[in-house]
Coordinates of C-alpha atoms in Angstrom, one line a residue:
X25 CA 58.4 1.1 -14.0
X26 CA 59.6 4.6 -14.7
X27 CA 58.8 6.5 -17.9
X28 CA 56.0 6.2 -20.4
X29 CA 55.0 2.8 -21.8
X30 CA 54.5 2.9 -25.6
X31 CA 54.1 -0.8 -26.3
X32 CA 52.9 -3.5 -24.0
X33 CA 52.3 -7.3 -24.2
X34 CA 49.6 -9.1 -22.3
X35 CA 49.8 -12.8 -21.8
X36 CA 46.9 -15.2 -21.0
X37 CA 48.7 -18.3 -19.8
X38 CA 47.2 -21.8 -19.8
X39 CA 48.7 -25.2 -19.1
X40 CA 49.5 -26.0 -22.8
X41 CA 49.4 -22.7 -24.6
X42 CA 49.7 -18.9 -24.3
X43 CA 47.7 -16.1 -25.9
X44 CA 49.8 -13.0 -26.4
X45 CA 48.5 -9.5 -27.4
X46 CA 50.7 -6.5 -28.2
X47 CA 49.2 -3.1 -27.9
X48 CA 50.8 0.3 -28.8
X49 CA 49.9 3.9 -28.1
X50 CA 49.0 4.4 -31.7
X51 CA 46.2 1.8 -31.5
X52 CA 48.0 -1.1 -33.3
X53 CA 47.2 -4.6 -32.1
X54 CA 48.9 -7.9 -32.7
X55 CA 47.8 -11.2 -31.3
X56 CA 49.4 -14.6 -31.5
X57 CA 49.1 -18.1 -29.9
X58 CA 52.2 -19.9 -28.6
X59 CA 52.7 -23.4 -27.3
X60 CA 53.7 -23.5 -23.7
X61 CA 56.9 -25.5 -24.2
X62 CA 60.5 -24.7 -24.8
X63 CA 60.1 -23.9 -28.5
X64 CA 56.9 -21.9 -27.9
X65 CA 58.4 -19.8 -25.1
X66 CA 61.5 -19.1 -27.2
X67 CA 59.3 -17.9 -30.1
X68 CA 57.4 -15.7 -27.6
X69 CA 60.6 -14.2 -26.4
X70 CA 61.9 -13.5 -29.9
X71 CA 58.5 -11.9 -30.8
X72 CA 58.2 -9.5 -27.9
X73 CA 61.9 -8.5 -28.2
X74 CA 61.6 -8.0 -32.0
X75 CA 58.5 -5.8 -31.5
X76 CA 60.5 -3.8 -28.8
X77 CA 57.8 -4.1 -26.1
X78 CA 58.4 -2.0 -23.0
X79 CA 56.8 -4.4 -20.7
X80 CA 55.2 -7.9 -20.5
X81 CA 52.3 -8.5 -18.1
X82 CA 50.6 -11.7 -17.0
X83 CA 48.4 -13.2 -14.2
X84 CA 49.8 -15.2 -11.4
X85 CA 48.0 -18.4 -12.6
X86 CA 49.3 -21.3 -10.5
X87 CA 53.0 -21.8 -11.5
X88 CA 52.3 -21.7 -15.2
X89 CA 53.9 -18.3 -15.5
X90 CA 57.3 -19.3 -13.9
X91 CA 59.1 -20.6 -17.1
X92 CA 57.9 -17.7 -19.1
X93 CA 59.0 -15.2 -16.4
X94 CA 62.5 -16.9 -16.2
X95 CA 62.9 -16.7 -20.0
X96 CA 61.9 -13.0 -20.4
X97 CA 63.0 -11.3 -17.2
X98 CA 66.7 -10.8 -18.4
X99 CA 65.5 -9.1 -21.6
X100 CA 62.6 -6.8 -20.5
X101 CA 60.4 -6.0 -17.5
X102 CA 57.9 -8.6 -16.6
X103 CA 54.9 -7.9 -14.3
X104 CA 53.1 -10.7 -12.6
X105 CA 49.8 -9.3 -11.4
X106 CA 47.1 -10.6 -9.1
X107 CA 44.4 -12.3 -11.2
X108 CA 41.5 -11.1 -8.9
X109 CA 42.5 -7.5 -9.4
X110 CA 42.9 -7.8 -13.1
X111 CA 39.6 -9.6 -13.7
X112 CA 37.7 -6.7 -12.1
X113 CA 38.2 -4.7 -15.3
X114 CA 36.4 -7.0 -17.7
X115 CA 33.0 -8.8 -17.7
X116 CA 33.6 -10.9 -20.8
X117 CA 35.6 -14.1 -20.7
X118 CA 37.5 -15.4 -23.7
X119 CA 41.3 -16.1 -23.9
X120 CA 41.8 -13.3 -26.5
X121 CA 39.9 -10.7 -24.5
X122 CA 41.8 -11.6 -21.3
X123 CA 45.1 -11.2 -23.1
X124 CA 44.1 -7.8 -24.6
X125 CA 42.7 -6.5 -21.3
X126 CA 46.0 -7.4 -19.6
X127 CA 48.0 -5.6 -22.3
X128 CA 45.7 -2.6 -22.0
X129 CA 46.2 -2.5 -18.2
X130 CA 50.0 -2.8 -18.6
X131 CA 50.0 0.0 -21.2
X132 CA 48.4 2.3 -18.7
X133 CA 50.4 1.2 -15.7
X134 CA 47.3 -0.3 -14.0
X135 CA 48.8 -3.6 -13.1
X136 CA 50.0 -3.9 -9.4
X137 CA 53.0 -6.2 -9.6
X138 CA 53.0 -9.2 -7.2
X139 CA 56.1 -10.0 -5.2
X140 CA 58.2 -12.5 -7.2
X141 CA 60.8 -14.4 -5.1
X142 CA 64.3 -15.5 -6.4
X143 CA 64.4 -19.0 -8.0
X144 CA 66.3 -20.5 -5.0
X145 CA 63.7 -19.2 -2.6
X146 CA 60.8 -20.4 -4.7
X147 CA 62.4 -23.9 -4.5
X148 CA 62.7 -23.5 -0.7
X149 CA 59.1 -22.5 -0.5
X150 CA 58.0 -25.5 -2.6
X151 CA 59.7 -27.8 -0.1
X152 CA 57.8 -26.2 2.7
X153 CA 54.5 -26.4 0.9
X154 CA 55.1 -30.0 -0.2
X155 CA 55.9 -31.0 3.4
X156 CA 52.5 -29.5 4.5
X157 CA 50.7 -31.5 1.8
X158 CA 52.4 -34.7 2.9
X159 CA 51.6 -34.0 6.6
X160 CA 47.9 -33.5 5.7
X161 CA 48.0 -36.8 3.7
X162 CA 49.5 -38.6 6.6
X163 CA 46.8 -37.2 8.9
X164 CA 44.2 -38.6 6.5
X165 CA 45.8 -42.0 6.6
X166 CA 46.1 -41.9 10.4
X167 CA 42.4 -41.2 10.6
X168 CA 41.7 -44.2 8.3
X169 CA 43.8 -46.3 10.7
X170 CA 41.8 -45.0 13.6
X171 CA 38.6 -46.0 11.8
X172 CA 39.9 -49.5 11.2
X173 CA 40.7 -49.9 14.9
X174 CA 37.4 -48.5 16.0
X175 CA 35.5 -50.9 13.7
X176 CA 37.3 -53.8 15.4
X177 CA 36.7 -52.3 18.9
X178 CA 40.4 -51.9 19.6
X179 CA 40.4 -48.7 21.6
X180 CA 44.2 -48.0 21.8
X181 CA 43.6 -44.4 22.9
X182 CA 42.6 -45.7 26.4
X183 CA 46.2 -46.7 27.1
X184 CA 48.3 -44.5 24.8
X185 CA 48.3 -40.8 24.1
X186 CA 49.8 -41.3 20.7
X187 CA 49.0 -44.6 19.0
X188 CA 51.5 -43.8 16.2
X189 CA 54.4 -43.3 18.6
X190 CA 57.1 -45.9 19.2
X191 CA 55.0 -48.0 21.5
X192 CA 51.9 -47.5 19.5
X193 CA 53.6 -48.7 16.3
X194 CA 54.9 -51.7 18.1
X195 CA 51.4 -52.7 19.1
X196 CA 49.8 -51.9 15.7
X197 CA 52.6 -53.9 13.9
X198 CA 52.0 -56.8 16.2
X199 CA 48.2 -56.6 15.7
X200 CA 48.5 -56.5 11.9
X201 CA 51.0 -59.3 11.8
X202 CA 49.1 -61.6 14.2
X203 CA 51.8 -61.6 17.0
X204 CA 51.1 -63.1 20.4
X205 CA 50.0 -60.6 23.0
X206 CA 52.9 -61.5 25.3
X207 CA 55.4 -60.8 22.5
X208 CA 53.8 -57.5 21.8
X209 CA 53.9 -56.5 25.5
X210 CA 57.6 -57.5 25.8
X211 CA 58.5 -55.1 22.9
X212 CA 57.1 -52.1 24.8
X213 CA 58.9 -49.6 27.0
X214 CA 58.9 -50.2 30.8
X215 CA 56.4 -47.4 31.4
X216 CA 53.9 -48.8 29.0
X217 CA 54.4 -52.3 30.2
X218 CA 52.9 -51.2 33.6
X219 CA 49.6 -51.0 31.7
X220 CA 49.9 -54.6 30.5
X221 CA 46.5 -55.6 32.1
X222 CA 44.7 -52.9 30.2
X223 CA 46.6 -53.8 27.0
X224 CA 45.6 -57.5 27.3
X225 CA 42.0 -56.5 27.8
X226 CA 42.1 -54.4 24.6
X227 CA 44.0 -57.1 22.5
X228 CA 42.0 -60.0 23.8
X229 CA 40.0 -60.4 20.6
X230 CA 40.7 -61.5 17.1
X231 CA 41.0 -59.0 14.3
X232 CA 39.5 -59.7 10.9
X233 CA 41.7 -60.4 7.9
X234 CA 40.3 -57.4 6.0
X235 CA 41.0 -55.1 8.9
X236 CA 44.5 -56.6 9.3
X237 CA 45.3 -55.9 5.6
X238 CA 43.9 -52.4 5.7
X239 CA 45.8 -51.6 8.9
X240 CA 49.1 -52.8 7.5
X241 CA 48.7 -50.7 4.4
X242 CA 48.0 -47.7 6.5
X243 CA 51.1 -48.3 8.6
X244 CA 53.3 -48.8 5.6
X245 CA 52.0 -45.6 4.0
X246 CA 52.5 -43.6 7.3
X247 CA 56.1 -44.9 7.6
X248 CA 56.8 -44.0 3.9
X249 CA 55.4 -40.5 4.4
X250 CA 57.4 -40.1 7.7
X251 CA 60.6 -40.9 5.7
X252 CA 59.8 -38.4 2.9
X253 CA 58.8 -35.7 5.4
X254 CA 62.2 -36.1 7.1
X255 CA 64.0 -35.7 3.8
X256 CA 62.1 -32.4 3.1
X257 CA 62.7 -31.1 6.6
X258 CA 66.4 -31.7 6.2
X259 CA 66.4 -29.6 3.0
X260 CA 64.2 -26.9 4.6
X261 CA 66.4 -26.5 7.7
X262 CA 69.6 -26.6 5.7
X263 CA 68.4 -23.7 3.5
X264 CA 66.8 -21.8 6.4
X265 CA 69.9 -21.8 8.7
X266 CA 72.3 -21.2 5.8
X267 CA 70.5 -18.2 4.3
X268 CA 68.3 -16.9 7.1
X269 CA 70.0 -17.9 10.3
X270 CA 69.4 -14.5 12.1
X271 CA 65.7 -14.4 11.0
X272 CA 65.2 -17.9 12.3
X273 CA 66.7 -16.9 15.7
X274 CA 64.5 -13.8 16.0
X275 CA 61.3 -15.6 15.0
X276 CA 61.9 -18.5 17.4
X277 CA 62.2 -16.0 20.3
X278 CA 58.5 -15.2 19.9
X279 CA 56.2 -17.4 22.0
X280 CA 54.5 -20.1 19.9
X281 CA 57.0 -20.1 17.0
X282 CA 59.2 -23.2 16.6
X283 CA 61.6 -24.2 13.9
X284 CA 59.0 -25.3 11.4
X285 CA 56.9 -22.2 12.1
X286 CA 59.9 -19.9 11.6
X287 CA 61.0 -21.6 8.4
X288 CA 57.4 -21.5 7.0
X289 CA 57.1 -17.8 7.7
X290 CA 60.5 -17.1 6.0
X291 CA 59.5 -19.2 3.0
X292 CA 56.2 -17.5 2.5
X293 CA 57.2 -13.9 3.3
X294 CA 61.0 -13.8 2.5
X295 CA 61.9 -10.1 2.7
X296 CA 60.0 -8.5 5.6
X297 CA 61.6 -5.1 4.6
X298 CA 59.4 -5.1 1.4
X299 CA 56.6 -3.9 3.6
X300 CA 56.6 -0.4 5.0
X301 CA 54.9 -1.4 8.2
X302 CA 53.6 -4.4 10.2
X303 CA 50.0 -3.4 9.3
X304 CA 50.9 -3.6 5.5
X305 CA 52.3 -7.1 6.1
X306 CA 49.2 -8.2 7.9
X307 CA 47.1 -6.8 5.0
X308 CA 49.2 -8.7 2.5
X309 CA 48.6 -11.9 4.5
X310 CA 44.9 -11.3 4.4
X311 CA 44.6 -11.0 8.2
X312 CA 42.7 -7.7 8.1
X313 CA 38.9 -7.3 7.9
X314 CA 37.0 -6.1 4.8
X315 CA 35.8 -2.6 5.4
X316 CA 32.6 -1.3 3.9
X317 CA 31.4 2.4 4.2
X318 CA 28.1 3.8 3.1
X319 CA 26.6 7.1 4.3
X320 CA 29.3 7.5 7.0
X321 CA 28.5 4.1 8.4
X322 CA 31.4 1.6 8.7
X323 CA 31.0 -2.1 8.7
X324 CA 33.9 -4.5 9.3
X325 CA 33.4 -7.9 7.6
X326 CA 35.4 -11.1 7.6
X327 CA 39.1 -11.0 7.0
X328 CA 40.1 -10.6 3.3
X329 CA 42.0 -13.9 3.1
X330 CA 44.3 -12.5 0.4
X331 CA 47.9 -13.5 0.0
X332 CA 49.5 -16.7 1.1
X333 CA 47.1 -19.3 2.5
X334 CA 50.1 -21.2 4.0
X335 CA 51.4 -18.1 5.8
X336 CA 47.9 -17.4 7.1
X337 CA 47.5 -21.0 8.3
X338 CA 50.8 -21.1 10.1
X339 CA 50.2 -17.8 11.8
X340 CA 46.9 -19.1 13.2
X341 CA 48.7 -22.2 14.4
X342 CA 51.3 -20.0 16.1
X343 CA 48.5 -17.9 17.6
X344 CA 46.9 -21.1 19.0
X345 CA 50.2 -22.0 20.7
X346 CA 50.9 -18.5 21.9
X347 CA 47.4 -18.3 23.5
X348 CA 48.4 -21.3 25.7
X349 CA 51.8 -19.9 26.8
X350 CA 51.8 -19.1 30.5
X351 CA 53.1 -15.7 31.8
X352 CA 52.9 -14.1 28.3
X353 CA 51.6 -10.8 27.2
X354 CA 50.3 -12.5 24.0
X355 CA 48.1 -14.8 26.2
X356 CA 46.8 -11.7 28.1
X357 CA 45.9 -10.1 24.8
X358 CA 44.1 -13.2 23.6
X359 CA 42.2 -13.5 26.9
X360 CA 41.2 -9.9 26.7
X361 CA 39.9 -10.2 23.1
X362 CA 38.2 -13.5 23.8
X363 CA 35.8 -11.9 26.3
X364 CA 34.5 -9.4 23.7
X365 CA 34.7 -11.2 20.3
X366 CA 34.9 -14.9 21.1
X367 CA 37.6 -17.6 20.7
X368 CA 37.9 -17.9 16.9
X369 CA 38.1 -14.1 16.2
X370 CA 40.5 -13.6 19.1
X371 CA 42.9 -16.2 17.6
X372 CA 42.8 -14.3 14.3
X373 CA 43.4 -11.0 16.1
X374 CA 46.3 -12.6 17.9
X375 CA 47.7 -13.9 14.6
X376 CA 47.5 -10.4 13.2
X377 CA 49.3 -9.0 16.3
X378 CA 52.0 -11.6 15.9
X379 CA 52.5 -10.6 12.2
X380 CA 53.0 -7.0 13.2
X381 CA 55.4 -8.0 16.0
X382 CA 57.6 -10.2 13.8
X383 CA 57.8 -7.4 11.1
X384 CA 59.1 -5.0 13.8
X385 CA 61.6 -7.6 15.2
X386 CA 63.0 -8.6 11.8
X387 CA 63.2 -5.1 10.4
X388 CA 64.8 -3.7 13.6
X389 CA 67.0 -6.8 14.1
X390 CA 65.7 -7.4 17.7
X391 CA 64.9 -10.4 19.7
X392 CA 61.5 -10.7 21.3
X393 CA 61.2 -9.6 24.9
X394 CA 57.9 -10.1 26.8
X395 CA 56.6 -6.8 28.1
X396 CA 55.9 -8.5 31.5
X397 CA 59.6 -8.4 32.2
X398 CA 60.4 -12.0 32.7
X399 CA 61.8 -14.7 30.5
X400 CA 59.9 -17.7 29.1
X401 CA 59.1 -20.2 31.8
X402 CA 60.0 -17.9 34.6
X403 CA 57.3 -17.2 37.1
X404 CA 56.9 -13.6 38.1
X405 CA 57.0 -13.2 41.8
X406 CA 54.5 -11.0 43.5
X407 CA 56.1 -8.1 45.3
X408 CA 55.6 -8.1 49.1
X409 CA 54.8 -4.7 50.5
X410 CA 55.7 -4.3 54.2
X411 CA 52.9 -2.5 56.1
X412 CA 53.4 -0.6 59.3
X413 CA 51.9 -2.4 62.4
X414 CA 50.1 -0.5 65.2
X415 CA 49.0 -1.7 68.6
X416 CA 45.3 -1.7 69.7
X417 CA 45.7 1.4 71.9
X418 CA 47.4 3.3 69.0
X419 CA 44.6 2.3 66.6
X420 CA 42.0 3.6 69.1
X421 CA 43.9 6.9 69.4
X422 CA 44.1 7.3 65.6
X423 CA 40.4 6.6 65.1
X424 CA 39.5 9.0 67.9
X425 CA 41.5 11.8 66.3
X426 CA 39.8 11.2 62.9
X427 CA 36.4 11.4 64.5
X428 CA 37.3 14.6 66.3
X429 CA 38.5 16.2 63.1
X430 CA 35.4 15.2 61.2
X431 CA 33.2 16.5 64.0
X432 CA 35.0 19.8 63.9
X433 CA 34.5 20.1 60.1
X434 CA 30.7 19.5 60.5
X435 CA 30.5 22.2 63.2
X436 CA 32.3 24.7 60.9
X437 CA 29.9 23.9 58.0
X438 CA 26.8 24.5 60.1

């Protein structure tokens, strides 16, 4: 913020209470404790406005700061700082000391403000993050179902690529409910029914009652999670295409980025123009290495892993997909890096490259075009160069002339 700060308030926010400290240039200090509820936040707002604080600062602790931020932001500046940066200035740890240190940092303009998204966008981001949580829970339950089948020696993966697809669910529902094998096979699609002999061999055994109950519970939970994930995806795509349609189109033009990838990047980054360069965006995402220097010697360590974990995760997933895209400059970049630094580091390098590319595309309002000069899926044809053909006699004449010239040069040099 512009101008000198004469009075600041530092907040140490917890789940049920807030410790607030007001410091002034004259050295005066006031400290109070407020409950983290509607009445407590109202009392905090009245206190800092009555004391005419120039700024309020707090740490970005979980989402505990959100209701306080919403209550104060219309009345005075509120800085939400990175907890890791602010903790570097103190070695003691009590709630009162934390609050005072934050106030002192704010008084001297030493708090680097974090990016705070608008309320609607924070809700959009919460949908994206909740969907990711549910998908991971669903994966855990699918693994449990796999374990149940393995314990009963029902190796469904030998006949189906996805045992939780339409045909796989039909077989699993039939197994858990004790259906006849013939009825199970009749409910399958024609392509899978061709493997009826293999399916009979797999299902030609009785499943224990315990395994049947556990399998049915897993299937019910997977179906319930599928339904809830669809609800979230509907909300996610409605917001993404209404508010960020152009950004979605641009991002989806990049190899490896689909609808969910584009929506996740928008949810986690929001305004790409907040960053002066693609390198700054990559740094904010934690995709750049730690750098150490001592006595003119540089050492690059692991990536910083700062910023959004979800954005960093989705970028690595996108990089994995882009590395498999045929006829792509991104794949060429990955293969080149893989030779020198290995697969894992090459994926991170590609993720960082994609981050800089999407920053350029979004800020310049351009669609992605592969540098190889052909569209996705199009095979680049090798150019055929016509060579001039000579007869045998003509070739002998040419070679004789070359030998004569070379002999002449050797004679001149002697």
